[in-house]
CSV table of C-alpha atoms and ligand atoms in Angstrom, one decimal:
chain,number,residue,atom,x,y,z
A,14,UNK,CA,166.1,2.3,261.3
A,15,UNK,CA,167.4,-0.8,263.2
A,16,UNK,CA,168.9,-2.4,260.6
A,17,UNK,CA,170.2,-5.9,261.2
A,18,UNK,CA,172.4,-5.8,258.3
A,19,UNK,CA,173.7,-1.6,257.6
A,20,UNK,CA,174.9,-1.1,254.0
A,21,UNK,CA,178.1,0.0,255.7
A,22,UNK,CA,179.7,0.3,259.5
A,23,UNK,CA,183.0,2.3,260.6
A,24,UNK,CA,186.0,0.3,261.8
A,25,UNK,CA,186.5,2.4,264.9
A,26,UNK,CA,188.0,1.9,268.3
A,27,UNK,CA,189.6,3.3,271.4
A,28,UNK,CA,193.1,4.3,269.0
A,29,UNK,CA,190.7,6.9,266.6
A,30,UNK,CA,188.8,8.0,269.9
A,31,UNK,CA,192.7,8.9,272.1
A,32,UNK,CA,194.1,10.2,268.5
A,33,UNK,CA,191.7,12.8,269.0
A,34,UNK,CA,192.2,13.5,272.4
A,35,UNK,CA,195.7,14.0,271.7
A,36,UNK,CA,195.2,16.8,269.2
A,37,UNK,CA,193.1,18.3,271.1
A,38,UNK,CA,195.5,18.2,274.0
A,39,UNK,CA,198.4,19.5,271.5
A,40,UNK,CA,196.6,22.9,271.2
A,41,UNK,CA,197.0,23.1,267.4
A,42,UNK,CA,193.9,21.9,265.2
A,43,UNK,CA,194.7,22.4,261.6
A,44,UNK,CA,197.7,22.2,258.9
A,45,UNK,CA,200.0,20.8,261.6
A,46,UNK,CA,202.3,17.9,262.5
A,47,UNK,CA,199.3,15.2,262.7
A,48,UNK,CA,198.3,16.9,258.5
A,49,UNK,CA,202.2,16.2,257.4
A,50,UNK,CA,202.4,13.3,259.2
A,51,UNK,CA,199.4,11.5,257.6
A,52,UNK,CA,200.6,12.8,253.9
A,53,UNK,CA,204.0,10.9,253.9
A,54,UNK,CA,203.0,7.9,255.4
A,55,UNK,CA,199.7,7.8,252.5
A,56,UNK,CA,203.1,8.2,249.7
A,57,UNK,CA,204.8,5.7,251.1
A,58,UNK,CA,201.2,3.7,251.7
A,59,UNK,CA,201.7,4.5,247.9
A,60,UNK,CA,205.0,3.4,246.8
A,61,UNK,CA,206.9,6.2,247.7
A,62,UNK,CA,206.8,8.1,243.9
A,63,UNK,CA,204.3,9.9,244.7
A,64,UNK,CA,203.3,13.2,246.9
A,65,UNK,CA,200.1,13.1,248.9
A,66,UNK,CA,198.2,17.1,249.8
A,67,UNK,CA,195.4,16.1,252.4
A,68,UNK,CA,192.4,18.2,251.7
A,69,UNK,CA,189.0,18.2,252.5
A,70,UNK,CA,187.4,16.0,250.7
A,71,UNK,CA,187.4,14.1,247.2
A,72,UNK,CA,185.4,16.8,245.5
A,73,UNK,CA,187.6,19.5,246.7
A,74,UNK,CA,190.3,18.0,245.6
A,75,UNK,CA,189.0,16.6,241.6
A,76,UNK,CA,188.4,20.3,241.5
A,77,UNK,CA,191.6,21.5,242.2
A,78,UNK,CA,192.6,18.1,239.9
A,79,UNK,CA,190.7,20.4,237.0
A,80,UNK,CA,191.9,23.8,238.3
A,81,UNK,CA,195.2,22.8,238.4
A,82,UNK,CA,195.4,21.0,234.7
A,83,UNK,CA,193.8,24.7,233.2
A,84,UNK,CA,190.3,23.1,232.0
A,85,UNK,CA,187.8,26.0,231.6
A,86,UNK,CA,185.0,27.0,229.6
A,87,UNK,CA,185.1,25.5,226.1
A,88,UNK,CA,187.1,22.3,227.2
A,89,UNK,CA,185.5,18.9,227.2
A,90,UNK,CA,186.6,16.9,230.4
A,91,UNK,CA,185.5,12.4,229.1
A,92,UNK,CA,184.0,10.7,232.6
A,93,UNK,CA,182.7,7.8,233.4
A,94,UNK,CA,179.3,7.4,233.4
A,95,UNK,CA,178.7,4.9,235.9
A,96,UNK,CA,180.0,7.3,238.9
A,97,UNK,CA,179.6,9.6,241.8
A,98,UNK,CA,177.5,13.0,240.4
A,99,UNK,CA,180.8,14.9,241.8
A,100,UNK,CA,182.5,13.6,239.1
A,101,UNK,CA,180.3,15.6,237.1
A,102,UNK,CA,179.6,18.8,239.0
A,103,UNK,CA,183.6,19.4,238.9
A,104,UNK,CA,183.8,19.5,235.5
A,105,UNK,CA,180.1,21.7,235.4
A,106,UNK,CA,182.2,23.9,238.2
A,107,UNK,CA,185.1,25.2,236.2
A,108,UNK,CA,182.9,25.8,233.4
A,109,UNK,CA,183.7,22.8,230.8
A,110,UNK,CA,181.4,20.2,229.4
A,111,UNK,CA,180.8,16.7,230.8
A,112,UNK,CA,181.7,13.7,227.8
A,113,UNK,CA,180.2,10.6,229.6
A,114,UNK,CA,182.4,7.6,228.3
A,115,UNK,CA,180.9,4.4,228.6
A,116,UNK,CA,181.8,0.7,231.0
A,117,UNK,CA,183.5,-1.7,228.8
A,118,UNK,CA,181.4,-4.8,229.3
A,119,UNK,CA,178.3,-5.4,231.4
A,120,UNK,CA,181.3,-7.6,233.2
A,121,UNK,CA,183.6,-5.0,233.4
A,122,UNK,CA,181.8,-1.6,234.7
A,123,UNK,CA,185.2,0.3,234.4
A,124,UNK,CA,186.3,2.9,231.3
A,125,UNK,CA,188.7,1.2,228.6
A,126,UNK,CA,191.1,2.9,226.5
A,127,UNK,CA,189.0,2.0,223.8
A,128,UNK,CA,185.6,3.3,225.6
A,129,UNK,CA,187.5,6.8,226.2
A,130,UNK,CA,189.3,7.1,223.2
A,131,UNK,CA,185.9,6.7,221.1
A,132,UNK,CA,185.1,9.7,223.2
A,133,UNK,CA,188.1,12.0,222.2
A,134,UNK,CA,187.4,15.7,220.4
A,135,UNK,CA,190.0,18.0,219.6
A,136,UNK,CA,188.6,19.9,222.5
A,137,UNK,CA,189.6,17.0,225.3
A,138,UNK,CA,191.6,18.3,228.2
A,139,UNK,CA,191.3,15.6,230.6
A,140,UNK,CA,189.6,12.3,231.8
A,141,UNK,CA,188.4,11.5,234.8
A,142,UNK,CA,188.2,7.7,235.4
A,143,UNK,CA,187.3,5.6,238.9
A,144,UNK,CA,188.1,2.2,239.5
A,145,UNK,CA,184.5,1.2,240.1
A,146,UNK,CA,184.1,-0.4,244.1
A,147,UNK,CA,187.4,-0.8,244.1
A,148,UNK,CA,188.8,-2.7,240.7
A,149,UNK,CA,191.3,-1.3,239.2
A,150,UNK,CA,190.9,0.0,235.6
A,151,UNK,CA,193.3,-1.3,233.1
A,152,UNK,CA,196.1,1.9,233.6
A,153,UNK,CA,198.5,0.9,230.8
A,154,UNK,CA,196.4,1.5,228.1
A,155,UNK,CA,194.8,4.1,229.5
A,156,UNK,CA,197.8,6.3,230.3
A,157,UNK,CA,199.2,5.1,226.9
A,158,UNK,CA,195.7,7.1,225.5
A,159,UNK,CA,196.3,9.8,227.4
A,160,UNK,CA,200.1,10.6,225.9
A,161,UNK,CA,198.9,10.0,222.4
A,162,UNK,CA,196.5,12.5,222.9
A,163,UNK,CA,198.1,14.8,225.1
A,164,UNK,CA,194.9,14.4,227.8
A,165,UNK,CA,195.2,15.0,231.5
A,166,UNK,CA,194.8,11.7,233.4
A,167,UNK,CA,192.7,12.1,236.6
A,168,UNK,CA,191.9,8.9,238.7
A,169,UNK,CA,189.0,9.4,241.1
A,170,UNK,CA,190.4,6.9,243.0
A,171,UNK,CA,187.8,7.4,245.7
A,172,UNK,CA,186.5,3.8,245.5
A,173,UNK,CA,190.3,2.1,245.5
A,174,UNK,CA,193.0,3.0,248.0
A,175,UNK,CA,195.3,-0.1,248.6
A,176,UNK,CA,194.0,-1.7,244.9
A,177,UNK,CA,197.2,-2.1,242.6
A,178,UNK,CA,197.4,-3.1,239.2
A,179,UNK,CA,200.9,-5.5,238.8
A,180,UNK,CA,202.3,-4.7,242.3
A,181,UNK,CA,201.1,-1.0,241.4
A,182,UNK,CA,199.1,0.8,243.1
A,183,UNK,CA,196.0,2.8,242.2
A,184,UNK,CA,196.2,6.3,242.6
A,185,UNK,CA,199.3,6.3,241.0
A,186,UNK,CA,199.2,6.1,237.3
A,187,UNK,CA,197.4,9.4,236.2
A,188,UNK,CA,199.2,13.0,236.4
A,189,UNK,CA,197.0,13.8,238.6
A,190,UNK,CA,194.6,11.5,241.6
A,191,UNK,CA,191.9,11.9,243.7
A,192,UNK,CA,191.2,9.9,247.3
A,193,UNK,CA,187.9,10.1,249.2
A,194,UNK,CA,188.2,9.4,253.1
A,195,UNK,CA,184.0,10.1,253.4
A,196,UNK,CA,183.0,8.2,256.2
A,197,UNK,CA,181.6,5.3,254.4
A,198,UNK,CA,185.1,5.1,252.5
A,199,UNK,CA,187.8,2.4,252.3
A,200,UNK,CA,189.7,4.9,255.4
A,201,UNK,CA,187.1,6.8,257.4
A,202,UNK,CA,187.4,10.6,258.9
A,203,UNK,CA,184.0,11.9,257.5
A,204,UNK,CA,184.9,14.4,255.4
A,205,UNK,CA,188.1,13.8,254.6
A,206,UNK,CA,190.6,13.3,251.1
A,207,UNK,CA,194.0,13.7,249.1
A,208,UNK,CA,195.1,14.5,245.9
A,209,UNK,CA,198.4,12.4,244.7
A,210,UNK,CA,200.5,13.6,242.1
A,211,UNK,CA,204.2,13.2,240.8
A,212,UNK,CA,205.0,16.6,238.7
A,213,UNK,CA,206.7,19.7,241.1
A,214,UNK,CA,204.8,22.2,239.2
A,215,UNK,CA,201.6,20.2,239.3
A,216,UNK,CA,202.3,20.1,243.1
A,217,UNK,CA,203.2,23.5,243.4
A,218,UNK,CA,200.1,24.2,242.3
A,219,UNK,CA,197.5,21.7,244.1
A,220,UNK,CA,199.5,23.7,247.2
A,221,UNK,CA,198.6,26.7,246.2
A,222,UNK,CA,195.1,25.9,245.1
A,223,UNK,CA,194.4,24.4,248.8
A,224,UNK,CA,195.3,27.5,250.6
A,225,UNK,CA,194.7,31.0,249.5
A,226,UNK,CA,197.5,30.7,246.7
A,227,UNK,CA,199.9,31.8,250.0
A,228,UNK,CA,203.7,30.9,250.0
A,229,UNK,CA,203.6,30.3,253.8
A,230,UNK,CA,201.1,29.0,256.3
A,231,UNK,CA,200.1,29.7,259.5
A,232,UNK,CA,202.7,26.9,261.2
A,233,UNK,CA,205.4,27.7,259.5
A,234,UNK,CA,204.6,31.7,260.9
A,235,UNK,CA,204.1,29.3,264.1
A,236,UNK,CA,206.9,27.8,264.1
A,237,UNK,CA,209.0,31.0,263.8
A,238,UNK,CA,210.3,30.1,260.2
A,239,UNK,CA,208.7,33.4,258.3
A,240,UNK,CA,206.3,36.0,259.5
A,241,UNK,CA,204.8,37.2,256.2
A,242,UNK,CA,203.5,36.0,252.6
A,243,UNK,CA,202.8,36.2,249.3
A,244,UNK,CA,200.1,35.6,247.0
A,245,UNK,CA,200.9,33.7,244.2
A,246,UNK,CA,197.8,32.8,242.9
A,247,UNK,CA,194.2,32.3,243.4
A,248,UNK,CA,192.9,30.1,245.5
A,249,UNK,CA,190.8,28.2,247.6
A,250,UNK,CA,190.5,26.9,252.0
A,251,UNK,CA,190.6,23.4,250.8
A,252,UNK,CA,192.6,22.3,253.8
A,253,UNK,CA,192.5,19.6,256.2
A,254,UNK,CA,192.4,19.5,260.3
A,255,UNK,CA,194.5,18.2,262.2
A,256,UNK,CA,191.6,16.1,264.1
A,257,UNK,CA,190.6,14.1,260.4
A,258,UNK,CA,194.4,13.6,259.8
A,259,UNK,CA,194.9,12.0,262.9
A,260,UNK,CA,191.9,10.0,262.7
A,261,UNK,CA,193.1,9.3,258.8
A,262,UNK,CA,197.0,8.1,260.5
A,263,UNK,CA,194.7,5.2,262.7
A,264,UNK,CA,192.5,4.6,259.6
A,265,UNK,CA,195.6,4.2,257.5
A,266,UNK,CA,197.0,1.1,259.2
A,267,UNK,CA,194.2,-0.4,259.7
A,268,UNK,CA,193.3,0.0,255.8
A,269,UNK,CA,195.6,-3.2,254.7
A,270,UNK,CA,193.0,-5.7,257.3
A,271,UNK,CA,190.2,-4.2,256.5
A,272,UNK,CA,190.6,-4.2,252.4
A,273,UNK,CA,191.5,-8.1,253.3
A,274,UNK,CA,188.7,-8.7,255.5
A,275,UNK,CA,186.3,-7.2,252.6
A,276,UNK,CA,188.3,-9.8,250.0
A,277,UNK,CA,187.6,-12.7,252.3
A,278,UNK,CA,183.5,-11.5,252.3
A,279,UNK,CA,183.3,-10.8,249.1
A,280,UNK,CA,184.3,-14.2,248.2
A,281,UNK,CA,181.8,-15.9,250.0
A,282,UNK,CA,179.5,-13.4,248.6
A,283,UNK,CA,181.3,-14.5,245.4
A,284,UNK,CA,180.5,-18.6,246.3
A,285,UNK,CA,176.5,-18.2,247.3
A,286,UNK,CA,175.3,-15.3,244.7
A,287,UNK,CA,176.5,-18.0,242.2
A,288,UNK,CA,173.7,-20.2,242.7
A,289,UNK,CA,171.2,-17.7,242.5
A,290,UNK,CA,169.7,-15.9,239.4
A,291,UNK,CA,172.1,-12.6,239.4
A,292,UNK,CA,175.4,-11.7,238.4
A,293,UNK,CA,178.2,-9.7,239.8
A,294,UNK,CA,180.6,-7.6,238.0
A,295,UNK,CA,184.5,-8.4,237.6
A,296,UNK,CA,184.3,-12.5,237.9
A,297,UNK,CA,187.1,-12.3,235.7
A,298,UNK,CA,190.0,-10.0,236.5
A,299,UNK,CA,192.8,-9.8,234.9
A,300,UNK,CA,195.2,-11.6,237.0
A,301,UNK,CA,197.6,-8.9,238.5
A,302,UNK,CA,194.5,-6.8,239.5
A,303,UNK,CA,194.0,-6.1,242.9
A,304,UNK,CA,190.7,-4.6,244.8
A,305,UNK,CA,190.4,-2.2,247.3
A,306,UNK,CA,186.8,-4.2,247.2
A,307,UNK,CA,185.3,-1.1,248.5
A,308,UNK,CA,181.5,-2.0,248.0
A,309,UNK,CA,179.4,-4.7,246.7
A,310,UNK,CA,177.5,-4.4,243.4
A,311,UNK,CA,175.7,-7.3,241.8
A,312,UNK,CA,173.5,-7.4,238.7
A,313,UNK,CA,169.8,-8.2,239.2
A,314,UNK,CA,167.8,-10.2,236.6
A,315,UNK,CA,166.4,-8.4,233.2
A,316,UNK,CA,163.2,-8.8,234.4
A,317,UNK,CA,163.3,-7.6,238.2
A,318,UNK,CA,161.7,-4.9,240.1
A,319,UNK,CA,164.2,-3.1,241.6
A,320,UNK,CA,162.4,-1.3,244.0
A,321,UNK,CA,160.5,-4.7,244.7
A,322,UNK,CA,163.7,-6.1,246.1
A,323,UNK,CA,164.7,-2.9,247.4
A,324,UNK,CA,161.6,-3.0,249.9
A,325,UNK,CA,161.5,-7.4,250.6
A,326,UNK,CA,164.5,-6.1,252.2
A,327,UNK,CA,164.8,-3.0,253.9
A,328,UNK,CA,161.3,-4.7,255.3
A,329,UNK,CA,163.5,-7.6,256.7
A,330,UNK,CA,165.6,-4.9,258.5
A,331,UNK,CA,169.1,-4.9,255.9
A,332,UNK,CA,170.1,-2.6,253.8
A,333,UNK,CA,170.9,-2.0,250.5
A,334,UNK,CA,172.0,0.5,248.2
A,335,UNK,CA,172.0,2.3,244.4
A,336,UNK,CA,175.6,2.4,243.0
A,337,UNK,CA,174.8,4.9,240.5
A,338,UNK,CA,171.4,6.5,239.8
A,339,UNK,CA,171.9,7.7,235.8
A,340,UNK,CA,172.9,11.6,235.5
A,341,UNK,CA,170.6,11.6,233.2
A,342,UNK,CA,168.0,11.4,235.8
A,343,UNK,CA,169.4,14.0,237.1
A,344,UNK,CA,167.7,17.7,236.3
A,345,UNK,CA,170.5,19.4,236.5
A,346,UNK,CA,172.5,17.1,233.6
A,347,UNK,CA,169.2,15.9,231.5
A,348,UNK,CA,170.1,18.0,228.9
A,349,UNK,CA,173.8,17.5,228.6
A,350,UNK,CA,173.9,13.4,229.2
A,351,UNK,CA,171.7,11.1,227.7
A,352,UNK,CA,171.8,7.1,227.9
A,353,UNK,CA,172.8,7.2,224.0
A,354,UNK,CA,175.4,7.9,225.4
A,355,UNK,CA,176.4,4.7,227.0
A,356,UNK,CA,174.9,2.0,226.2
A,357,UNK,CA,176.3,-0.6,228.4
A,358,UNK,CA,175.3,1.7,231.6
A,359,UNK,CA,171.9,1.9,230.5
A,360,UNK,CA,171.5,-1.3,231.0
A,361,UNK,CA,173.8,-1.6,234.2
A,362,UNK,CA,171.7,1.1,236.3
A,363,UNK,CA,168.4,0.3,236.3
A,364,UNK,CA,169.6,-3.1,237.3
A,365,UNK,CA,172.4,-2.3,239.8
A,366,UNK,CA,171.9,-3.3,243.2
A,367,UNK,CA,174.3,-2.5,245.9
A,368,UNK,CA,174.3,-5.3,249.1
A,369,UNK,CA,176.3,-4.8,252.5
A,370,UNK,CA,180.1,-4.9,252.9
A,371,UNK,CA,182.6,-3.7,255.3
A,372,UNK,CA,185.7,-5.4,257.3
A,373,UNK,CA,183.3,-5.8,260.8
A,374,UNK,CA,181.0,-7.6,258.8
A,375,UNK,CA,180.5,-11.0,260.0
A,376,UNK,CA,179.8,-14.7,257.4
A,377,UNK,CA,176.4,-14.8,259.6
A,378,UNK,CA,175.4,-11.4,258.0
A,379,UNK,CA,176.7,-12.2,254.9
A,380,UNK,CA,174.6,-15.6,254.8
A,381,UNK,CA,171.3,-13.3,255.9
A,382,UNK,CA,171.7,-10.9,252.9
A,383,UNK,CA,172.7,-13.5,250.7
A,384,UNK,CA,169.4,-15.8,252.1
A,385,UNK,CA,167.3,-12.6,252.1
A,386,UNK,CA,167.8,-11.1,248.7
A,387,UNK,CA,167.0,-15.0,247.3
A,388,UNK,CA,163.8,-14.7,248.8
A,389,UNK,CA,162.8,-11.3,247.8
A,390,UNK,CA,164.2,-12.8,244.3
B,420,LIG,C1,182.3,9.8,247.5
B,420,LIG,C2,183.1,9.7,246.4
B,420,LIG,C3,183.5,11.0,245.9
B,420,LIG,C4,183.3,11.9,246.7
B,420,LIG,O1,184.3,12.1,247.9
B,420,LIG,P1,184.1,13.0,249.3
B,420,LIG,O2,185.2,13.1,249.9
B,420,LIG,O3,182.2,13.1,249.6
B,420,LIG,O4,183.7,14.3,248.3
B,420,LIG,C5,183.7,11.4,244.4
B,420,LIG,N1,183.9,10.1,244.1
B,420,LIG,C6,183.3,8.9,244.0
B,420,LIG,C7,183.4,7.8,242.7
B,420,LIG,C8,182.9,8.9,244.9
B,420,LIG,O5,182.8,7.2,245.8
């Protein structure tokens, strides 16, 4: 398609190209100096109290998080009913049961301590929260709730690198946090992710899970630091390569400015869309909350045919998306997940539409999207 306004565009230039070339010239392709620098700079970015482990994608990060938490058959894991399917899939891949919790309200599309607590049972082992669209969940009550019930708290921070709550970064509240660097995320490397934790024994488990449970890696052997290895636990290969880590370092240096651009564009959207008959979630953000403005979700009017709006926008070469189709519409989850589990989300899902948002978008493009949406309605 020859879009006039795409949903998302990469923010890449000669710096990413040079970073890739440098790796190609270096003769070392995986788990080397770029990866460890990316990990330490990412930890610094999060405030320096966590450790980051670069992985192949956020789905791998989520899977490892559940494995490191000991989630297994017979356990329940509470997740949001409004998130990407990866959150449900990794729970199933561990043999555990998916339990959906509802959003707080039609304005706050995040889980809250209240909506989570109503789903806790003696079998609840872990909770995965999502900072939807980059807007932080109200974390302090959620952290306290999980402590009270001895439940492991995992942050799916795929939407929220750089978001914060009273100065504390999203991704540093939970026991483990998972970031995605998929192409269309705020920090893009193609396929990549980061798993983040503080507890040394969790970190050790995560490192083993990433790399076959091995005590030393080929880079250590290359450096002459060791010539053999032991295997401490069964593990996987969920590593990131040096090319992606090098792109990640450049993208990390652009993240703060990129998120600021997203904020400015979101404010223009809010102002312009306040004049038409739609609503935008997270209109009333608590003070101290800083979003990463990952996407621009809106809620169409009750009586509106979303399919027609999407088609109209497409006819005008404007790309839109849906975040997310409900789990209960998917074959694999039809029996396990029901709309009744999430009354608020079942109102949101059929009416949600995502408009284009990316750091290099112009004000004119925002206006074009809004004008076209108004015509469509
Ligand atoms: C993108 C995304 C994921 C998966 O990330 P990958 O890196 O593609 O595996 C998980 N959860 C949410 C909320 C996402 O947006």
